[in-house]
Short mmCIF file of C-alpha atoms in Angstrom, two decimals:
data_model
loop_
_atom_site.label_atom_id
_atom_site.label_comp_id
_atom_site.label_asym_id
_atom_site.label_seq_id
_atom_site.Cartn_x
_atom_site.Cartn_y
_atom_site.Cartn_z
CA UNK A 1 2.03 4.25 3.22
CA UNK A 2 1.23 2.42 6.43
CA UNK A 3 -0.96 -0.47 6.68
CA UNK A 4 -3.36 1.76 8.89
CA UNK A 5 -3.20 4.46 5.66
CA UNK A 6 -4.50 1.55 3.45
CA UNK A 7 -7.21 0.42 5.89
CA UNK A 8 -8.38 3.90 6.03
CA UNK A 9 -8.28 4.59 2.50
CA UNK A 10 -10.22 1.12 1.74
CA UNK A 11 -12.99 1.74 4.35
CA UNK A 12 -13.47 5.21 3.09
CA UNK A 13 -13.85 4.00 -0.33
CA UNK A 14 -16.26 1.19 0.71
CA UNK A 15 -18.20 3.70 2.81
CA UNK A 16 -18.69 5.88 -0.24
CA UNK A 17 -19.82 2.84 -2.22
CA UNK A 18 -22.02 1.88 0.37
CA UNK A 19 -23.80 5.49 0.61
CA UNK A 20 -24.31 5.42 -3.23
CA UNK A 21 -25.59 1.89 -3.33
CA UNK A 22 -29.44 0.77 -3.00
CA UNK A 23 -28.53 -2.81 -2.78
CA UNK A 24 -26.50 -4.96 -0.60
CA UNK A 25 -22.64 -4.34 -0.54
CA UNK A 26 -20.32 -7.64 -0.19
CA UNK A 27 -16.55 -6.95 0.39
CA UNK A 28 -14.36 -9.79 -0.37
CA UNK A 29 -10.96 -9.94 1.57
CA UNK A 30 -7.81 -9.28 -0.16
CA UNK A 31 -5.68 -12.17 -1.32
CA UNK A 32 -1.90 -12.95 -1.05
CA UNK A 33 0.03 -12.09 -4.26
CA UNK A 34 1.91 -14.73 -6.11
CA UNK A 35 5.76 -14.48 -5.56
CA UNK A 36 6.94 -16.40 -8.61
CA UNK A 37 7.76 -13.25 -10.73
CA UNK A 38 11.27 -11.86 -10.76
CA UNK A 39 9.94 -8.48 -9.86
CA UNK A 40 8.11 -9.61 -6.80
CA UNK A 41 10.73 -9.05 -4.24
CA UNK A 42 8.63 -6.78 -2.06
CA UNK A 43 5.85 -9.02 -2.07
CA UNK A 44 6.68 -11.04 1.12
CA UNK A 45 6.34 -7.74 3.03
CA UNK A 46 2.91 -6.99 1.38
CA UNK A 47 1.56 -10.41 2.08
CA UNK A 48 2.36 -10.22 5.63
CA UNK A 49 0.40 -7.21 6.06
CA UNK A 50 -2.68 -8.74 4.14
CA UNK A 51 -4.06 -10.53 7.23
CA UNK A 52 -3.84 -7.04 9.06
CA UNK A 53 -5.80 -5.14 6.21
CA UNK A 54 -8.30 -7.87 6.16
CA UNK A 55 -8.89 -7.74 9.88
CA UNK A 56 -9.41 -3.89 9.47
CA UNK A 57 -11.80 -4.49 6.75
CA UNK A 58 -13.79 -7.23 8.54
CA UNK A 59 -14.09 -4.78 11.66
CA UNK A 60 -15.21 -1.99 9.57
CA UNK A 61 -17.55 -4.08 7.73
CA UNK A 62 -19.25 -5.74 10.95
CA UNK A 63 -19.58 -2.10 12.36
CA UNK A 64 -21.62 -0.97 9.29
CA UNK A 65 -23.80 -3.81 8.38
CA UNK A 66 -21.45 -4.76 5.32
CA UNK A 67 -21.24 -8.48 4.45
CA UNK A 68 -17.49 -9.23 4.41
CA UNK A 69 -16.35 -12.54 2.85
CA UNK A 70 -12.80 -13.85 4.06
CA UNK A 71 -11.38 -15.66 0.88
CA UNK A 72 -7.86 -15.38 2.25
CA UNK A 73 -8.22 -18.04 5.37
#
């Protein structure tokens, strides 16, 4: 799965929630994964992609009047 696929899947999910939600929607950015576990060898790659995904989510939210909270930075 590519980073673009992840962004598309998340934004489609968020759009569905917004369509079904009468209240205000707030999206919280993704946070990095701790790399202290022995099974976390693939986490450095995932953690490098998180800012890219967050940028895509932030752009989508701005374009769709959804509040985006950047907890990562």
